[in-house]
Amino acid sequence: MKALLLIDLQIDFCPGGALEVKEGDQVIPIANALMDQFELVVATQDWHPANHGSFAANHPWRKPGQVIDLHGLQQVLWPIHCVQESFGAKFHPTLNESGITKVFVKGTDPTIDSYSGFFDNGHRKATGMGDYLKEQGVTEVYVMGLATDYCVKFTALDAIELGFETSLIEDAARGVNLTEGDVERAVAEMKSKGVKIIGSASLLPS
Ligand code: VGL
Ligand code: ZN
């Protein structure tokens, strides 16, 4: 069985949001159109406590974009984003939430970030999404959303490691590009590790 994984389609990652991804909102209509083509649609939601260690504001003198050591892991610092229960943490208002079967939150532990929808960045704790997909009989996952060079990439790479046949729906993802070329490099890395790179048109009725 195939599942569609919608990664972090939240207000804060769309234009005008706290950690805006260029054209991030442009993938929402694609998500809505693709839902009908899948038996199972699962979404992730970045869901941080206000004291999260990935927020530059929680480290004296630090600015977004800088990299620090956070409890033994390299951590890019971000603007305050996707704080639990805040406006920016909500799914984009035009996303058809009724088409989503289950939501997995991540980034809830203040001491560690979680880019992947499956595990935290130290691979210490699972979100439950991997076991859930396997229980549902899923063997193939199609990944899309925000951001290509962070949460989408790490979700796709973990999916491969967990044994799912994994595709990136490239036109349905947008990246941060903190450094020019980050998105291209992320797509190349996914491809080199076995992720199929496809377009949404190949999944939609013609
Ligand atoms: C993300 C940076 C920080 C993402 C989440 O969804 O790609 N990026 N938190
Ligand atoms: Zn985050």
Short mmCIF file of C-alpha atoms and ligand atoms in Angstrom, two decimals:
data_model
loop_
_atom_site.label_atom_id
_atom_site.label_comp_id
_atom_site.label_asym_id
_atom_site.label_seq_id
_atom_site.Cartn_x
_atom_site.Cartn_y
_atom_site.Cartn_z
CA MET A 1 0.00 0.00 0.00
CA LYS A 2 1.04 3.57 -0.74
CA ALA A 3 0.95 6.50 1.67
CA LEU A 4 1.28 10.23 1.06
CA LEU A 5 3.40 12.00 3.68
CA LEU A 6 2.67 15.71 4.04
CA ILE A 7 5.59 17.34 5.79
CA ASP A 8 5.09 20.47 7.91
CA LEU A 9 2.48 22.27 5.77
CA GLN A 10 2.24 24.93 8.46
CA ILE A 11 1.64 28.68 8.46
CA ASP A 12 5.11 29.48 9.84
CA PHE A 13 6.80 27.81 6.84
CA CYS A 14 4.69 29.71 4.30
CA PRO A 15 5.23 33.29 3.06
CA GLY A 16 4.56 35.72 5.90
CA GLY A 17 5.35 33.06 8.52
CA ALA A 18 8.11 33.06 11.12
CA LEU A 19 10.41 30.73 9.15
CA GLU A 20 9.06 31.39 5.71
CA VAL A 21 10.03 29.16 2.84
CA LYS A 22 9.87 30.86 -0.54
CA GLU A 23 6.74 29.73 -2.43
CA GLY A 24 5.94 27.36 0.45
CA ASP A 25 2.21 27.98 0.00
CA GLN A 26 2.41 26.85 -3.64
CA VAL A 27 2.57 23.21 -2.60
CA ILE A 28 -0.75 23.29 -0.71
CA PRO A 29 -3.01 22.92 -3.80
CA ILE A 30 -0.82 20.03 -4.93
CA ALA A 31 -1.28 18.33 -1.53
CA ASN A 32 -5.05 18.77 -1.80
CA ALA A 33 -5.11 17.32 -5.32
CA LEU A 34 -2.88 14.35 -4.43
CA MET A 35 -4.92 13.30 -1.37
CA ASP A 36 -7.60 11.72 -3.53
CA GLN A 37 -5.02 9.43 -5.13
CA PHE A 38 -3.93 7.81 -1.87
CA GLU A 39 -5.62 5.39 0.50
CA LEU A 40 -3.61 6.78 3.37
CA VAL A 41 -2.53 10.38 3.98
CA VAL A 42 -0.35 11.16 6.98
CA ALA A 43 0.92 14.60 8.01
CA THR A 44 3.71 15.82 10.26
CA GLN A 45 3.58 18.99 12.31
CA ASP A 46 6.61 20.80 13.74
CA TRP A 47 5.44 21.35 17.32
CA HIS A 48 7.94 23.05 19.59
CA PRO A 49 7.68 24.14 23.21
CA ALA A 50 8.55 27.85 23.66
CA ASN A 51 11.86 26.92 25.33
CA HIS A 52 13.03 24.81 22.39
CA GLY A 53 16.81 24.61 21.94
CA SER A 54 16.59 25.24 18.18
CA PHE A 55 15.38 28.81 18.72
CA ALA A 56 18.17 31.40 18.50
CA ALA A 57 16.22 33.52 20.99
CA ASN A 58 16.82 30.88 23.66
CA HIS A 59 20.62 31.27 23.42
CA PRO A 60 22.20 34.54 24.58
CA TRP A 61 23.72 36.57 21.71
CA ARG A 62 22.92 33.94 19.08
CA LYS A 63 21.21 34.75 15.80
CA PRO A 64 19.18 32.60 13.39
CA GLY A 65 21.41 30.81 10.88
CA GLN A 66 24.26 30.29 13.32
CA VAL A 67 25.24 26.74 14.24
CA ILE A 68 25.79 25.64 17.83
CA ASP A 69 26.39 22.38 19.70
CA LEU A 70 23.09 21.40 21.29
CA HIS A 71 23.64 18.57 23.76
CA GLY A 72 26.23 16.98 21.48
CA LEU A 73 24.57 17.56 18.10
CA GLN A 74 25.23 20.32 15.55
CA GLN A 75 22.17 22.55 15.55
CA VAL A 76 21.25 25.32 13.11
CA LEU A 77 19.50 28.06 15.06
CA TRP A 78 16.12 29.20 13.79
CA PRO A 79 13.72 32.04 14.46
CA ILE A 80 11.00 31.14 16.96
CA HIS A 81 8.57 29.03 14.91
CA CYS A 82 5.80 26.46 15.24
CA VAL A 83 5.30 26.97 18.95
CA GLN A 84 2.70 24.50 20.26
CA GLU A 85 -0.85 25.88 20.01
CA SER A 86 0.31 29.11 18.29
CA PHE A 87 -1.20 30.50 15.08
CA GLY A 88 1.97 29.78 13.09
CA ALA A 89 1.97 26.12 14.10
CA LYS A 90 -1.42 25.51 12.49
CA PHE A 91 -1.69 23.87 9.10
CA HIS A 92 -2.06 26.33 6.21
CA PRO A 93 -5.70 27.42 6.14
CA THR A 94 -6.26 26.17 2.59
CA LEU A 95 -4.97 22.65 3.34
CA ASN A 96 -7.79 20.10 3.23
CA GLU A 97 -7.28 18.73 6.73
CA SER A 98 -10.27 16.40 6.41
CA GLY A 99 -8.19 14.37 3.94
CA ILE A 100 -5.53 13.63 6.56
CA THR A 101 -5.90 10.33 8.46
CA LYS A 102 -3.27 10.89 11.12
CA VAL A 103 -0.93 13.64 12.29
CA PHE A 104 2.45 13.06 13.95
CA VAL A 105 4.01 15.93 15.90
CA LYS A 106 7.77 16.32 16.25
CA GLY A 107 10.26 18.65 17.91
CA THR A 108 8.42 18.49 21.23
CA ASP A 109 11.54 17.77 23.32
CA PRO A 110 13.25 21.12 24.12
CA THR A 111 16.68 19.47 24.23
CA ILE A 112 16.76 18.04 20.70
CA ASP A 113 15.45 19.03 17.26
CA SER A 114 13.55 16.71 14.97
CA TYR A 115 13.70 17.29 11.24
CA SER A 116 12.55 13.84 10.25
CA GLY A 117 8.94 12.85 10.76
CA PHE A 118 10.17 9.47 12.01
CA PHE A 119 12.91 10.20 14.59
CA ASP A 120 14.60 13.08 16.40
CA ASN A 121 17.94 14.27 15.02
CA GLY A 122 19.85 11.92 17.33
CA HIS A 123 17.69 8.93 16.29
CA ARG A 124 16.92 8.49 19.99
CA LYS A 125 13.13 8.50 19.99
CA ALA A 126 10.61 7.57 17.34
CA THR A 127 7.48 9.63 16.68
CA GLY A 128 5.48 6.47 16.02
CA MET A 129 4.97 7.24 12.33
CA GLY A 130 7.15 4.34 11.15
CA ASP A 131 5.33 1.72 13.23
CA TYR A 132 1.97 3.22 12.27
CA LEU A 133 2.72 3.04 8.54
CA LYS A 134 3.94 -0.55 8.85
CA GLU A 135 0.85 -1.54 10.87
CA GLN A 136 -1.29 -0.10 8.09
CA GLY A 137 0.53 -2.26 5.56
CA VAL A 138 2.32 0.62 3.86
CA THR A 139 5.30 -0.34 1.72
CA GLU A 140 5.65 2.78 -0.44
CA VAL A 141 5.79 6.38 0.75
CA TYR A 142 5.52 9.57 -1.30
CA VAL A 143 7.04 12.55 0.50
CA MET A 144 6.21 16.23 -0.12
CA GLY A 145 6.11 19.51 1.79
CA LEU A 146 8.42 21.86 3.64
CA ALA A 147 11.29 22.21 3.75
CA THR A 148 13.09 20.21 1.04
CA ASP A 149 16.54 20.72 2.58
CA TYR A 150 15.50 19.91 6.17
CA CYS A 151 12.38 18.06 7.21
CA VAL A 152 11.49 16.63 3.80
CA LYS A 153 15.05 15.37 3.25
CA PHE A 154 15.47 13.76 6.66
CA THR A 155 12.01 12.18 6.49
CA ALA A 156 12.77 10.67 3.07
CA LEU A 157 16.18 9.37 4.19
CA ASP A 158 14.70 7.74 7.31
CA ALA A 159 11.93 6.24 5.18
CA ILE A 160 14.58 4.55 3.03
CA GLU A 161 16.38 3.28 6.12
CA LEU A 162 13.11 1.88 7.46
CA GLY A 163 12.69 -0.08 4.25
CA PHE A 164 9.94 1.90 2.54
CA GLU A 165 10.09 2.36 -1.20
CA THR A 166 10.39 6.15 -1.14
CA SER A 167 9.64 8.89 -3.67
CA LEU A 168 10.12 12.65 -3.39
CA ILE A 169 7.42 14.62 -5.20
CA GLU A 170 9.85 17.33 -6.22
CA ASP A 171 7.45 20.00 -7.47
CA ALA A 172 5.45 19.61 -4.25
CA ALA A 173 8.38 20.57 -2.02
CA ARG A 174 10.16 23.87 -1.37
CA GLY A 175 13.34 24.55 0.59
CA VAL A 176 14.94 27.10 2.90
CA ASN A 177 18.21 27.42 0.90
CA LEU A 178 20.08 28.96 3.83
CA THR A 179 23.08 28.55 1.52
CA GLU A 180 22.57 28.79 -2.24
CA GLY A 181 22.33 25.28 -3.70
CA ASP A 182 21.09 23.57 -0.52
CA VAL A 183 17.90 22.37 -2.19
CA GLU A 184 19.75 20.93 -5.21
CA ARG A 185 22.22 19.20 -2.90
CA ALA A 186 19.38 17.81 -0.77
CA VAL A 187 17.64 16.36 -3.84
CA ALA A 188 20.93 14.89 -5.08
CA GLU A 189 21.58 13.29 -1.67
CA MET A 190 18.10 11.80 -1.53
CA LYS A 191 18.52 10.43 -5.05
CA SER A 192 21.94 8.94 -4.26
CA LYS A 193 20.47 7.15 -1.24
CA GLY A 194 17.68 5.54 -3.21
CA VAL A 195 14.83 8.06 -3.14
CA LYS A 196 13.00 8.25 -6.48
CA ILE A 197 12.56 11.83 -7.68
CA ILE A 198 9.17 12.24 -9.34
CA GLY A 199 6.69 14.94 -10.31
CA SER A 200 3.11 15.28 -9.02
CA ALA A 201 1.74 15.00 -12.58
CA SER A 202 2.75 11.32 -12.65
CA LEU A 203 0.35 10.68 -9.72
CA LEU A 204 -2.60 12.74 -10.96
CA PRO A 205 -5.22 11.67 -13.49
CA SER A 206 -4.48 13.17 -16.90
C1 VGL B 1 12.02 22.75 9.59
C2 VGL B 1 13.74 24.06 10.28
C3 VGL B 1 13.29 24.02 11.58
C4 VGL B 1 11.31 22.06 8.45
C5 VGL B 1 11.55 22.68 10.88
O1 VGL B 1 10.10 21.80 8.55
O2 VGL B 1 11.99 21.78 7.43
N1 VGL B 1 13.12 23.42 9.30
N2 VGL B 1 12.19 23.32 11.87
ZN ZN B 2 11.37 23.43 13.81
#
